[in-house]
CSV table of C-alpha atoms and ligand atoms in Angstrom, one decimal:
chain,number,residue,atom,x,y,z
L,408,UNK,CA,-30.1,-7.7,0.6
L,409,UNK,CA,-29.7,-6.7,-2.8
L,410,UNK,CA,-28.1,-9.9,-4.3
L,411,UNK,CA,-26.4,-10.7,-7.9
L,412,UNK,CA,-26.4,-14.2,-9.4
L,413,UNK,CA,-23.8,-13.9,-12.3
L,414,UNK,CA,-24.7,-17.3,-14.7
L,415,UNK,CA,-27.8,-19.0,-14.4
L,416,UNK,CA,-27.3,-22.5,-14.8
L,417,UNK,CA,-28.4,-24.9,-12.3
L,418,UNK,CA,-26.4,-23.3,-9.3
L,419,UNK,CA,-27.0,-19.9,-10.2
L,420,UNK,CA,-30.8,-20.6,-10.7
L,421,UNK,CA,-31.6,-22.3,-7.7
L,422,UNK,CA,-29.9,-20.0,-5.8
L,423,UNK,CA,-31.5,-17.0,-6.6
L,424,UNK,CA,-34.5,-18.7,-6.2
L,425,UNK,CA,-34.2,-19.9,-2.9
L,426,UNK,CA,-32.4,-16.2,-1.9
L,427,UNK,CA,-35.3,-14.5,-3.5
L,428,UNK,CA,-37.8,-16.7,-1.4
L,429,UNK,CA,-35.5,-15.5,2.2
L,430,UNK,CA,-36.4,-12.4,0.8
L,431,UNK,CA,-33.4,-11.2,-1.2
L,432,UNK,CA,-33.7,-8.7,-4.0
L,433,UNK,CA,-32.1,-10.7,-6.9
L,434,UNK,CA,-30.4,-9.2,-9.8
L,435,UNK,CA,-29.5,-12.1,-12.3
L,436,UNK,CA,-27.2,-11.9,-14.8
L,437,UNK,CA,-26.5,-14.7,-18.0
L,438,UNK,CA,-24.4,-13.6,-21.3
L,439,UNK,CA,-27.4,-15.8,-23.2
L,440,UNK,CA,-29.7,-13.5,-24.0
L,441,UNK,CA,-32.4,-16.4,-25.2
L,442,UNK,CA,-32.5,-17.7,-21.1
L,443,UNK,CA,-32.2,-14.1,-20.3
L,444,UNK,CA,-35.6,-13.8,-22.2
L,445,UNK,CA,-37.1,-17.2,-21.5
L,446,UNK,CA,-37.0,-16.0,-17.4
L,447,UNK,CA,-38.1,-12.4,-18.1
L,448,UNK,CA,-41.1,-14.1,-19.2
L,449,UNK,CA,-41.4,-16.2,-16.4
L,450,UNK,CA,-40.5,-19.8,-18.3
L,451,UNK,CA,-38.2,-22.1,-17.1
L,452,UNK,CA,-34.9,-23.1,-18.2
L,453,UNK,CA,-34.7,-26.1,-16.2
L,454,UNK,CA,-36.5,-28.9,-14.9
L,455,UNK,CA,-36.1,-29.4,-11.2
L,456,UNK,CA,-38.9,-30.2,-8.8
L,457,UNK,CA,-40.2,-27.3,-6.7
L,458,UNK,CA,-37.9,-24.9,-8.8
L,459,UNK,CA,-41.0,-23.2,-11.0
L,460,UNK,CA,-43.1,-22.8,-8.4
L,461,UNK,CA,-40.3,-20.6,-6.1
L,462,UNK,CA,-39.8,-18.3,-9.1
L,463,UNK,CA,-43.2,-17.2,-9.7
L,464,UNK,CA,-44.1,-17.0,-6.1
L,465,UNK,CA,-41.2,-14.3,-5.6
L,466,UNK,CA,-41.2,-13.1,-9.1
L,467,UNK,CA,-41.0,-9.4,-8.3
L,468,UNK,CA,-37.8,-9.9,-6.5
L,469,UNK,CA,-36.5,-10.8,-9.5
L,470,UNK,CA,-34.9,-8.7,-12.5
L,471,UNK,CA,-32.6,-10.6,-15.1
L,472,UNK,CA,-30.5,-9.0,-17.7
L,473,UNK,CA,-27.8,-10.1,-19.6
L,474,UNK,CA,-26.3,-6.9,-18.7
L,475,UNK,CA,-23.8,-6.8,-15.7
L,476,UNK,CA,-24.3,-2.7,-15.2
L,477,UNK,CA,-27.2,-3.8,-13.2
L,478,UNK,CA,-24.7,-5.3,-10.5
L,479,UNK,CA,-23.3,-1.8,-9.2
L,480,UNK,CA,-25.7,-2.1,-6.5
L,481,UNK,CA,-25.4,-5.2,-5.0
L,482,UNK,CA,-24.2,-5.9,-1.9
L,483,UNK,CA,-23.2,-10.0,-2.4
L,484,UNK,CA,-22.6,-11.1,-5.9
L,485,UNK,CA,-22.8,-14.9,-6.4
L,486,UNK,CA,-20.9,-16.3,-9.4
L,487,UNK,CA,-21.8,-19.6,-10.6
L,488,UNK,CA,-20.4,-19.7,-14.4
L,489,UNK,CA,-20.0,-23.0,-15.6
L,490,UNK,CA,-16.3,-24.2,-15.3
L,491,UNK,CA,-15.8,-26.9,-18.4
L,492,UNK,CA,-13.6,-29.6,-19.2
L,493,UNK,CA,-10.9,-28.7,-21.4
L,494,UNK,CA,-8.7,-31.7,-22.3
L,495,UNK,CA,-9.2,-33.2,-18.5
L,496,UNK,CA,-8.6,-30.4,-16.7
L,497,UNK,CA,-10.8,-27.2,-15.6
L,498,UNK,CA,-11.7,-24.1,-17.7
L,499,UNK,CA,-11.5,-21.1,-15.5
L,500,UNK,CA,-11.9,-18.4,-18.3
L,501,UNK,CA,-15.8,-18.1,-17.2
L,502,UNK,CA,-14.9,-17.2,-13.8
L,503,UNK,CA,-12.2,-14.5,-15.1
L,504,UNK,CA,-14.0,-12.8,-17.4
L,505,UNK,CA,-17.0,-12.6,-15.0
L,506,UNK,CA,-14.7,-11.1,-12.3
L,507,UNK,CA,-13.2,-8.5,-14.5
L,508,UNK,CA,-16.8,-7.3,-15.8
L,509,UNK,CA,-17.8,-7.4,-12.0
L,510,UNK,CA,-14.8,-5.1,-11.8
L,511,UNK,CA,-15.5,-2.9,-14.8
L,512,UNK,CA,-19.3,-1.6,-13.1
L,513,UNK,CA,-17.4,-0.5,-10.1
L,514,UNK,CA,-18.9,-3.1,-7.7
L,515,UNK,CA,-18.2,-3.2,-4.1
L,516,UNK,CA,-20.1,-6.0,-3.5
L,517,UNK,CA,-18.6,-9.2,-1.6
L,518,UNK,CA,-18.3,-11.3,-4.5
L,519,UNK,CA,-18.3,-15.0,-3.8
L,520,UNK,CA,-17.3,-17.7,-6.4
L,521,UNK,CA,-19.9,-21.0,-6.1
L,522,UNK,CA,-18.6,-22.0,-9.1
L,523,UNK,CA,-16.8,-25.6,-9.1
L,524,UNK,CA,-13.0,-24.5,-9.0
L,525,UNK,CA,-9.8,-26.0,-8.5
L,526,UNK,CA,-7.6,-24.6,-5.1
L,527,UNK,CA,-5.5,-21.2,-6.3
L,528,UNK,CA,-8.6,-19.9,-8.3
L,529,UNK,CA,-9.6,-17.2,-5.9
L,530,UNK,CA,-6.0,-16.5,-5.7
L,531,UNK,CA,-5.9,-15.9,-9.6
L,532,UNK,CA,-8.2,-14.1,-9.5
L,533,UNK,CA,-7.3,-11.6,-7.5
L,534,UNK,CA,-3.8,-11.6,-9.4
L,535,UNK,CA,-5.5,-11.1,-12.6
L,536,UNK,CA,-8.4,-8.5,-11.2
L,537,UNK,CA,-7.6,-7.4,-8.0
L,538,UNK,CA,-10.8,-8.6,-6.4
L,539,UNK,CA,-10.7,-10.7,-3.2
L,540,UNK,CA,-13.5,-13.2,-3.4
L,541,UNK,CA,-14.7,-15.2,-0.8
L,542,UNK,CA,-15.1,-19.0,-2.2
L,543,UNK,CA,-18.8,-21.0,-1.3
L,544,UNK,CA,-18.5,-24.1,-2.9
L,545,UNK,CA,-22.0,-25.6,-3.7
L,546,UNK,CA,-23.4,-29.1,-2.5
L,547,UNK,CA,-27.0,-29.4,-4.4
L,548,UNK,CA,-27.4,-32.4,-6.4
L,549,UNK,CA,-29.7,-31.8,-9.5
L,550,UNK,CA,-33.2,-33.4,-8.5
L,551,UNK,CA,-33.6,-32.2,-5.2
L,552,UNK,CA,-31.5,-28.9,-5.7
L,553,UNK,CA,-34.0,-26.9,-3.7
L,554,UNK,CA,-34.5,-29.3,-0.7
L,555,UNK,CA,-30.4,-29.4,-1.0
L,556,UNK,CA,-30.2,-25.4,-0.8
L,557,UNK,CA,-32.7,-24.9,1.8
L,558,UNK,CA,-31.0,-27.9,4.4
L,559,UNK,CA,-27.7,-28.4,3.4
L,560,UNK,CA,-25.3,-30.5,5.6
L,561,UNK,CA,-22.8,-27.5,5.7
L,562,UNK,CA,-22.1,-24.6,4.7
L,563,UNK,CA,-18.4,-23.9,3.7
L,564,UNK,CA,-16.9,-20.3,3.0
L,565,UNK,CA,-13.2,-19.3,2.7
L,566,UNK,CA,-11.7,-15.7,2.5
L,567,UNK,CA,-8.5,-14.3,3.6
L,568,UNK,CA,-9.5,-12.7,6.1
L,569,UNK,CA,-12.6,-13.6,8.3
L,570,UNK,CA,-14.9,-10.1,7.6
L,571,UNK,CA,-15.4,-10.5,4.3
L,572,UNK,CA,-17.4,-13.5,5.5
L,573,UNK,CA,-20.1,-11.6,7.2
L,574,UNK,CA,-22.5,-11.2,4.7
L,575,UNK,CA,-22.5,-14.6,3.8
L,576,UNK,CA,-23.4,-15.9,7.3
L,577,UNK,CA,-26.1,-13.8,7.3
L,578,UNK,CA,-27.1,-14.8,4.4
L,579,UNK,CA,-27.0,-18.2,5.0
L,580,UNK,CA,-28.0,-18.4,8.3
L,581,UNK,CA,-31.5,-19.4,7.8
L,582,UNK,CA,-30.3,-22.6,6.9
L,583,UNK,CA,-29.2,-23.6,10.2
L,584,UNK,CA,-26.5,-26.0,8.9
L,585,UNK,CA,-23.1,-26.0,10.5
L,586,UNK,CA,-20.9,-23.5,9.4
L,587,UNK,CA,-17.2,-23.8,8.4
L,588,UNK,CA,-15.0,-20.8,7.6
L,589,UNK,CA,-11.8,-21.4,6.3
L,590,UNK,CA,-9.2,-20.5,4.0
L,591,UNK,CA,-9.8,-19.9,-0.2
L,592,UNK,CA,-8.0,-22.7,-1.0
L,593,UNK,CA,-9.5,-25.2,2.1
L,594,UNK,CA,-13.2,-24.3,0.7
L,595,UNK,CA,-11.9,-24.8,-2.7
L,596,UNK,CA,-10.4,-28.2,-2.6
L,597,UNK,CA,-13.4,-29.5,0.4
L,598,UNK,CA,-15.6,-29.0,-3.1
L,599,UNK,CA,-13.4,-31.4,-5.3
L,600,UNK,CA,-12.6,-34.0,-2.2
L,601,UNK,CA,-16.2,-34.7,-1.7
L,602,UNK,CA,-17.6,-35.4,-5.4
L,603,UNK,CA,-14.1,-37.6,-5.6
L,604,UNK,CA,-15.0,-39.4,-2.3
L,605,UNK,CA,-18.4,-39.9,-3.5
L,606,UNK,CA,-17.5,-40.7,-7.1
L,607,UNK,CA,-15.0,-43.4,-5.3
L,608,UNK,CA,-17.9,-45.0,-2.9
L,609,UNK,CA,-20.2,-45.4,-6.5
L,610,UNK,CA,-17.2,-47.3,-8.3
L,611,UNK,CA,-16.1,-49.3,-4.9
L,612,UNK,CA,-20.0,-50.4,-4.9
L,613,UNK,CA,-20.4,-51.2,-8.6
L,614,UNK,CA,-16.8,-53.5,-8.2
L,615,UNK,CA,-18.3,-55.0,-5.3
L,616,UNK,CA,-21.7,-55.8,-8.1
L,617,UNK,CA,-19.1,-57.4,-10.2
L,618,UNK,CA,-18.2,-59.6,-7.4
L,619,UNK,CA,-21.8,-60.5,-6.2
L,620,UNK,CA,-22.8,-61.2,-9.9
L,621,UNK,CA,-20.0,-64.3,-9.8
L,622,UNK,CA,-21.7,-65.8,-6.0
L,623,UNK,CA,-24.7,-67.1,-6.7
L,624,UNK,CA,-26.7,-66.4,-3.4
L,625,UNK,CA,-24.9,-63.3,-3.3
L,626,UNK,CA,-27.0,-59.6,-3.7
L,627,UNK,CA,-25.0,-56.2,-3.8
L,628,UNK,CA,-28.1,-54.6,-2.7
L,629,UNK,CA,-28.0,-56.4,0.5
L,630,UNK,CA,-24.3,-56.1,0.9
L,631,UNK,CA,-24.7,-52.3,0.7
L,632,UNK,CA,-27.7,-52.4,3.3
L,633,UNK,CA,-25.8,-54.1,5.6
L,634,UNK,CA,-22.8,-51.8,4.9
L,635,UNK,CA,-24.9,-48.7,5.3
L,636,UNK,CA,-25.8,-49.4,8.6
L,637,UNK,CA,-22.8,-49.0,9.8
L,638,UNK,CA,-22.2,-44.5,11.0
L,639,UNK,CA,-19.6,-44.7,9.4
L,640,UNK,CA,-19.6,-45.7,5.8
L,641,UNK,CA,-23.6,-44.7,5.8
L,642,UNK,CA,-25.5,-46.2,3.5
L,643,UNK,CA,-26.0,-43.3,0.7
L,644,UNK,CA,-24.2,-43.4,-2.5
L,645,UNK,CA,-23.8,-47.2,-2.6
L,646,UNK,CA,-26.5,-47.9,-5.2
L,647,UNK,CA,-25.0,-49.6,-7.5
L,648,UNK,CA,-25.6,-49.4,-11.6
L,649,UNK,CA,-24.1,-48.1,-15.2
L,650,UNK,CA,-21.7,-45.7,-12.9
L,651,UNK,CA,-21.6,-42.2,-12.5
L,652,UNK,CA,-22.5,-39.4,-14.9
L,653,UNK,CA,-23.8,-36.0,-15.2
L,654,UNK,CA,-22.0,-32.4,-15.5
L,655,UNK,CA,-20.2,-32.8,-12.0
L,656,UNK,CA,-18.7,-36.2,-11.3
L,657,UNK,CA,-17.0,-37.4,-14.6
L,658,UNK,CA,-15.5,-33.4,-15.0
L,659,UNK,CA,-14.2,-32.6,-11.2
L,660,UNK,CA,-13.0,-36.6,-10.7
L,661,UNK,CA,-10.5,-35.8,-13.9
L,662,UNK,CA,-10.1,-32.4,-12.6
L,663,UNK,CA,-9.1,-33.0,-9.4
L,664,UNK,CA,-6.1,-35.9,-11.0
L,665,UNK,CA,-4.9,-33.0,-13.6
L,666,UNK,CA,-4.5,-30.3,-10.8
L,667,UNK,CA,-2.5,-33.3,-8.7
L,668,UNK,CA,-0.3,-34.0,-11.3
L,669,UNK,CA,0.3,-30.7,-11.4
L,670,UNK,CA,1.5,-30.6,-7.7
L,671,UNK,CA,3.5,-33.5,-7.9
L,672,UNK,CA,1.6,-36.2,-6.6
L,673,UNK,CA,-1.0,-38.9,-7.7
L,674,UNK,CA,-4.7,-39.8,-6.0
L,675,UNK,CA,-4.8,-43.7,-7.6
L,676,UNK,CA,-7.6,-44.1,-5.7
L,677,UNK,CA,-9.4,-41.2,-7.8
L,678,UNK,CA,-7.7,-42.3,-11.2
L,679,UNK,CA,-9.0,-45.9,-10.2
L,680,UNK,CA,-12.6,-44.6,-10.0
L,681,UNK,CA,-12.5,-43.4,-12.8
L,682,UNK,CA,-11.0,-46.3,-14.5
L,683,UNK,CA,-13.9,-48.3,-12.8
L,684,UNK,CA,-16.6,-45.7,-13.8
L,685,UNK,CA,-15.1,-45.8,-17.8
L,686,UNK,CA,-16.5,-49.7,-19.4
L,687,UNK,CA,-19.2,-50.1,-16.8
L,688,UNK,CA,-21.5,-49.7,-19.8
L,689,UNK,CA,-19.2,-52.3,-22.2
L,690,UNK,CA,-19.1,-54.8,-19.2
L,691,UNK,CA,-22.9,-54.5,-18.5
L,692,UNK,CA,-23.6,-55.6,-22.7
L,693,UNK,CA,-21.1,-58.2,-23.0
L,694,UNK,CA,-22.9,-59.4,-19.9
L,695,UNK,CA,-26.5,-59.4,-21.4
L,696,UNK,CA,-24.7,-61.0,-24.8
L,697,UNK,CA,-22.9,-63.7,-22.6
L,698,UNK,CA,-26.4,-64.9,-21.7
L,699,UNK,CA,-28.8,-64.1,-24.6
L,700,UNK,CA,-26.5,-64.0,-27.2
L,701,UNK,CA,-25.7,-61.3,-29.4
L,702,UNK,CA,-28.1,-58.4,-29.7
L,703,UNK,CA,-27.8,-57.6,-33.2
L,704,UNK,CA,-31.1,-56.5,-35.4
L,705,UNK,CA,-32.8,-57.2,-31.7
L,706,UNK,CA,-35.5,-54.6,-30.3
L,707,UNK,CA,-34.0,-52.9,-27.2
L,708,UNK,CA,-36.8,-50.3,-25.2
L,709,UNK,CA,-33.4,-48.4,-23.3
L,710,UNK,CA,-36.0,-47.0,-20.2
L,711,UNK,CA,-34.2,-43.6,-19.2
L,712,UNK,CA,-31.7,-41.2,-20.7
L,713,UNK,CA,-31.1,-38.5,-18.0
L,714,UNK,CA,-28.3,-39.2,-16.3
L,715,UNK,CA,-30.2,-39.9,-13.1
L,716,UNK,CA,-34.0,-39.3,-11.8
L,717,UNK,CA,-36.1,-36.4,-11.6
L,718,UNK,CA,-33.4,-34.0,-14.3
L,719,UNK,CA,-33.8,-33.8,-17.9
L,720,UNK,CA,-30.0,-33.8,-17.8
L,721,UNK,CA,-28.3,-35.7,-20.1
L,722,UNK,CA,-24.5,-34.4,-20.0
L,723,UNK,CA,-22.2,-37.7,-19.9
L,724,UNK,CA,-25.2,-39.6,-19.1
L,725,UNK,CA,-24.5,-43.5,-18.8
L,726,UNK,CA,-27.9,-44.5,-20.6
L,727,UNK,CA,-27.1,-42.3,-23.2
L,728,UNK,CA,-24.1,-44.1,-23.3
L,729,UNK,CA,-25.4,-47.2,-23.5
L,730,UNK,CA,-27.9,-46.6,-26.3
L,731,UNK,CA,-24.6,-45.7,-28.3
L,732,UNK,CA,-22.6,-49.1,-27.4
L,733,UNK,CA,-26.3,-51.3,-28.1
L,734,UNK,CA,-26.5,-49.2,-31.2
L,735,UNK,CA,-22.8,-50.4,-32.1
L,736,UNK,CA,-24.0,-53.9,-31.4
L,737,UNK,CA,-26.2,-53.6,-34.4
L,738,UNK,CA,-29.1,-53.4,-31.6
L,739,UNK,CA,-32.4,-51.6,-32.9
L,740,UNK,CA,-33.1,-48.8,-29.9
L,741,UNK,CA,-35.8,-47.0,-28.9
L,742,UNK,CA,-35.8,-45.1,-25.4
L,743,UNK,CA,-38.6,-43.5,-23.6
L,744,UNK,CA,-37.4,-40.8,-20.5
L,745,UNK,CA,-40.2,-38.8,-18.6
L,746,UNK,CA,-38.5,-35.5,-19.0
L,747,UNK,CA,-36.2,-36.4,-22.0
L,748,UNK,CA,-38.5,-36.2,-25.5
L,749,UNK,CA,-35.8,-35.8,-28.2
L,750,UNK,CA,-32.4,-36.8,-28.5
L,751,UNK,CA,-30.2,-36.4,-31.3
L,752,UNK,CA,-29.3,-39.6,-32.8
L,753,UNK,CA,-31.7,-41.6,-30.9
L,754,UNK,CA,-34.9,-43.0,-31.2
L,755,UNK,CA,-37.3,-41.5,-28.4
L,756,UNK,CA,-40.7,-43.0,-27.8
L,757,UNK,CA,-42.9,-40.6,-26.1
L,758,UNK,CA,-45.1,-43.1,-25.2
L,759,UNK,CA,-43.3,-45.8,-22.7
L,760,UNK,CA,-45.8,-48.4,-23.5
L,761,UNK,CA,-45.6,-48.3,-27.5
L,762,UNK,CA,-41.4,-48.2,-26.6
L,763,UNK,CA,-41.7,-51.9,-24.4
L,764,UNK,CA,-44.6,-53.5,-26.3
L,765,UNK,CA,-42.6,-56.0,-28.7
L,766,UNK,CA,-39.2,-55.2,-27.7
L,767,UNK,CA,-36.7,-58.4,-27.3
L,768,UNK,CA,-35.5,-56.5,-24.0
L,769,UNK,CA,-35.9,-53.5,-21.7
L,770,UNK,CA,-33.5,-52.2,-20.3
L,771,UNK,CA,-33.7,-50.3,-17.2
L,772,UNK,CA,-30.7,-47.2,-17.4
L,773,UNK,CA,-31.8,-44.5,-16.0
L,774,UNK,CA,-33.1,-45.1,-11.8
L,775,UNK,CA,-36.9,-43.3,-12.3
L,776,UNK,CA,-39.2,-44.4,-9.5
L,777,UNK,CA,-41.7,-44.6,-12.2
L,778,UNK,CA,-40.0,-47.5,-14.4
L,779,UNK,CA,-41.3,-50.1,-11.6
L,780,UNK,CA,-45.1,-49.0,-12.0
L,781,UNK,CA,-45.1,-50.1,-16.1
L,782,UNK,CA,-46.4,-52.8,-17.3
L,783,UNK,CA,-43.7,-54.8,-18.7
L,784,UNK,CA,-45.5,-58.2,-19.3
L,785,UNK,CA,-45.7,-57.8,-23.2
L,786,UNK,CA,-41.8,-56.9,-23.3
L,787,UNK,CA,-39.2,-60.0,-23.5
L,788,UNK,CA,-36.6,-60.0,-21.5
L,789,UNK,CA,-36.4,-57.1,-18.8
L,790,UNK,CA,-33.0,-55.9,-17.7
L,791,UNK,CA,-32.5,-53.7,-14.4
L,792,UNK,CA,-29.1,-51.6,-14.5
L,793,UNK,CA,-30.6,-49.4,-11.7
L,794,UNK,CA,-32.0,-52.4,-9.4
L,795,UNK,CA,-35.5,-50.5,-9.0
L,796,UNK,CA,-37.4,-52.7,-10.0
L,797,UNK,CA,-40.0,-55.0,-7.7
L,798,UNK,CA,-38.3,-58.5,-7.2
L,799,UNK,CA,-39.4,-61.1,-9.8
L,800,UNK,CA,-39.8,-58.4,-12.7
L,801,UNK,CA,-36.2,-58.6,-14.1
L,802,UNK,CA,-34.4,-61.8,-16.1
L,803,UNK,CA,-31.1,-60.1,-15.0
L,804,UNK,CA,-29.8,-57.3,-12.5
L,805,UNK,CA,-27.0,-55.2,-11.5
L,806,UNK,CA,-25.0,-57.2,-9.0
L,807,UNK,CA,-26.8,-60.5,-8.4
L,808,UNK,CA,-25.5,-63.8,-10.1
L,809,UNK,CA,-27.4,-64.9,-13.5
L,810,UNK,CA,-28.7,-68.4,-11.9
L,811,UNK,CA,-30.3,-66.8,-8.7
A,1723,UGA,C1,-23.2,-34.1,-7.5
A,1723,UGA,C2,-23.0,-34.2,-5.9
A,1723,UGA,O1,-23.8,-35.2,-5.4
A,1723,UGA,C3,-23.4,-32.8,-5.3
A,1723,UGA,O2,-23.1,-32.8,-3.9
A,1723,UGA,C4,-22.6,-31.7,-6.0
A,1723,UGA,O3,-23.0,-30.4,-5.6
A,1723,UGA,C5,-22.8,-31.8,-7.5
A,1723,UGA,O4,-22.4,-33.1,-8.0
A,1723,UGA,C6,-22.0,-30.7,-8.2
A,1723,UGA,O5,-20.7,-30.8,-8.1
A,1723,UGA,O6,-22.5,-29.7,-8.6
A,1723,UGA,P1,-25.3,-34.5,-9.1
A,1723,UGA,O7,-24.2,-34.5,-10.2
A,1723,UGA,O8,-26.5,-33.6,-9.3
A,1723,UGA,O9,-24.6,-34.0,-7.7
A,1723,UGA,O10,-25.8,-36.0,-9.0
A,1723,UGA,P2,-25.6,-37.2,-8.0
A,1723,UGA,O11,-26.9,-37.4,-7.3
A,1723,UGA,O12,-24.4,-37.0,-7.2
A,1723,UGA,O13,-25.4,-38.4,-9.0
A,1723,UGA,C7,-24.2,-38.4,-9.8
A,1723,UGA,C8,-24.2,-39.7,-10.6
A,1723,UGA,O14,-23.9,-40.8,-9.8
A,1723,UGA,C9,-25.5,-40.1,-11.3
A,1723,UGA,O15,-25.2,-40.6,-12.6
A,1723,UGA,C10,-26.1,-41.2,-10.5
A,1723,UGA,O16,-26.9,-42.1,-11.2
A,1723,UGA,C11,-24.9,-41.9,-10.0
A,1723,UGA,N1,-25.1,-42.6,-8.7
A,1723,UGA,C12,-25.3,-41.8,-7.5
A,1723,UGA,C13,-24.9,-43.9,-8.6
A,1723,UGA,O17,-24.7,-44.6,-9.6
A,1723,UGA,N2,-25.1,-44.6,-7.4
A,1723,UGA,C14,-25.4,-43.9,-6.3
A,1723,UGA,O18,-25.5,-44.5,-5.2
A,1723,UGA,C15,-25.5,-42.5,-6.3
C-alpha cells in the first residue's frame, strides 16, 4: 500500500519503519525541514534499538518531504503529530492543522489519527474539516518501540462505521494480535485509560516502597514478585523508583483529569497518582540527608538522565529532576548517561568512571542494565533509586529499610 506518516516523531517513525519493512511504500511527512533532511540522508533522529537498521534496510520505500502534496496518493495516511500540554490539558491544534492540509491536497486516503488524543477529537475534526478519521491509538513504549509495533498485545481501531476500518486490518494483520473495533471515542479514551492505569500501578508500587522502607526485614521488590505472580495484577509495571516520567505519562495522566473535569466528574484515583508521582524525587533526598546528613558542597555522580533505559529521552525525566533538587541542596553534580552526552545546565561526564571516581555518592536514577556492571569500589556511598543493582553494592535502596 502506498502509506503516509504525517509527523515523524517517535510514533510516526517507527511506524513507517516497521510499514515499510511489511512492504508499504511510505511517504513521510514533518513541517521540520532539518529532520526532513537529516532522514533524506539516511541519519537518524532518534535513538531506539533496532530502529536504524529497519530504515536503511527498506530505504527505497521511503520518500520524506516536508511537503504534504506528496500525500494525494496514499491510500492510508497515519497522523502521529505531537499533542502537547498546554496548561494541563491537551493541545489538539497539531492534529487540526494536519487534517485540513490533508484536506487541502485532495486526499482520499483513510486517514487514521495515532496521535495521543482525548475522546471527541475525531469528532472535531470532522466538525472542523469534514474528514472522518478512523482513530488507532498507539501502545509502543520508547526502548523497545519496534519489538512493541511488530507484537503488540492489541490492536484497537474506532470509526463510525465499520468499512472505513478495512484497510487498517489489513494493514495490521501481520501482527497477529487481537483485534478490537470500536467506536472513535471507545479507541480514543482505551488510549488515555491504560497509561492512567499503568501510571496508577507505578505510584501504588512506589507508596508501597515508602512503606517497606519503615519494616526492617521488609523488601518492595519482593512484595512486587510475589504480587506479580498473581494473573491478575501481573507483575509488570511494579518496579518501583523516582516515579514516572517521559513525554506520555506525566502529560495524558493530567490530561485525562482536565478532560474529566470537563464532564463533570473526578478520577481521584488518577489525581492521586499524580500527587504520588510529584515529591518522589524531594522524599527520595531528604531520605539520603536523614541518614548522611546534608549534601551540600558534596560530590554527587547522578548515574542516568533519560527518563528510563535504552532512550536518549529526557522530556520530564525524574533524574533530570533530581540533579535540579541535589543541585538546590548545594550538591556538586556530575552525571554520566550512555545515550545522553550534553545537558543544559548540567554537568555530563562522558566517561562514567572519571564521573564515580571520588564522588561522596552515586546515585543510581536512571534503570540502565549497564549501571550494575561499573566498578563502583572507588565511589563512597552508592545509592540505587532504580533497585538494579547486584545485592551488597548499595548503602541504601528504593523500598527496603535503612538498617537491613
Ligand atoms: C508509555 C506506555 O507504556 C506505552 O504503552 C504508551 O504507548 C506510551 O507511554 C505512549 O503513550 O506513547 P513510555 O513513555 O515509552 O510508554 O515508557 P514506559 O516504559 O511506560 O515508562 C514510563 C515511565 O515509568 C518511565 O519513567 C519509567 O522509568 C517509569 N516506570 C515504568 C517505573 O517507574 N516503574 C515501572 O515499573 C515501569
Amino acid at each position: 500500500m502506498k502509506v503516509g506518516v504525517v509527523g515523524l516523531g517517535y510514533v510516526g517513525i517507527v511506524t513507517a519503519a516497521v510499514l515499510a519493512d511489511q512492504g508499504h511504500q511510505i511517504m513521510g511527512v514533518d513541517t521540520d525541514k532539518d529532520k526532513i533532511s537529516r532522514l533524506q540522508a539516511g541519519k537518524s533522529v532518534i535513538f531506539e534499538p533496532g530502529l536504524d537498521e529497519l530504515i536503511s534496510r527498506n530505504h527505497q520505500r521511503f520518500e520524506f518531504t516536508s511537503n504534504y502534496d506528496g500525500l494525494g496518493e496514499s491510500e492510508v495516511i497515519f497522523i502521529c503529530v505531537s499533542t502537547p500540554d498546554r496548561g494541563g490539558e491537551i493541545n489538539l491544534d497539531y492534529v487540526f492543522s494536519a487534517c485540513e492540509s490533508i484536506k487541502n491536497v485532495g486526499s482520499k486516503a483513510t486517514v487514521v489519527i495515532k496521535s495521543t488524543v482525548i475522546p471527541g477529537t475525531a469528532r472535531k475534526v470532522f466538525g472542523r474539516t469534514g474528514i472522518r478519521v478512523v482513530s488507532n491509538p498507539e501502545f509502543l513504549r520508547e526502548g523497545s518501540a519496534i519489538h512493541d509495533t511488530v507484537h503488540p498485545d492489541r490492536i484497537v481501531m474506532g470509526a463510525d462505521e465499520p468499512q472505513r476500518l478495512i484497510l487498517l486490518r489489513n494493514l495490521w494483520g501481520f501482527t497477529k494480535a487481537p483485534i478490537l473495533e470500536t467506536t472513535n471515542e471507545n479507541a480514543e479514551l482505551i488510549k488515555y485509560a491504560s497509561n492512567a492505569f499503568l501510571a496508577t500501578k507505578i505510584s501504588f508500587i512506589n507508596e508501597i516502597a515508602d512503606l517497606c522502607e519503615k519494616i526492617p526485614g521488609a523488601d518492595v521488590s519482593v512484595i512486587a514478585e510475589g504480587m506479580g505472580y498473581d494473573k491478575r495484577i501481573a507483575p509488570e509495571f511494579l518496579r518501583a523508583g523516582l516515579g514516572f516520567g517521559g513525554s506520555c505519562f506525566p502529560k495524558d495522566t493530567r490530561a485525562l483529569i482536565t478532560f474529566a473535569k470537563e464532564n463533570n466528574t473526578d478520577i481521584r484515583i488518577v489525581e492521586s497518582a499524580v500527587s504520588v508521582n510529584s515529591d518522589r524525587v524531594k522524599k527520595a533526598v531528604d531520605r539520603i540527608e536523614a541518614k548522611f546528613g546534608s549534601l551540600k558542597t558534596k560530590n554527587i555522580c547522578v548515574l542516568g538522565l533519560s527518563f528510563k533505559n535504552d532512550t536518549d529521552d529526557v522530556r520530564y525525566s525524574k533524574s533530570w529532576e533530581l540533579v535540579e533538587e541535589l543541585n538546590r541542596r548545594g550538591g556538586l553534580v556530575k552525571a554520566f548517561d550512555p545515550t545522553v552526552k550534553s545537558a543544559q545546565g548540567i554537568n555530563v561526564t562522558v566517561n562514567p568512571d572519571r564521573c564515580i571516581e571520588n564522588s561522596d555518592f552515586v546515585i543510581v536514577a536512571t534503570e540502565w542494565k549497564e549501571f550494575n556492571r561499573l566498578n563502583l569500589n572507588t565511589a563512597g556511598r552508592v545509592i540505587d533509586f532504580r533497585r538494579i543493582l547486584d545485592k551488597g553494592k548499595a548503602d541504601m535502596m528504593v523500598g527496603v529499610h535503612d538498617k537491613n
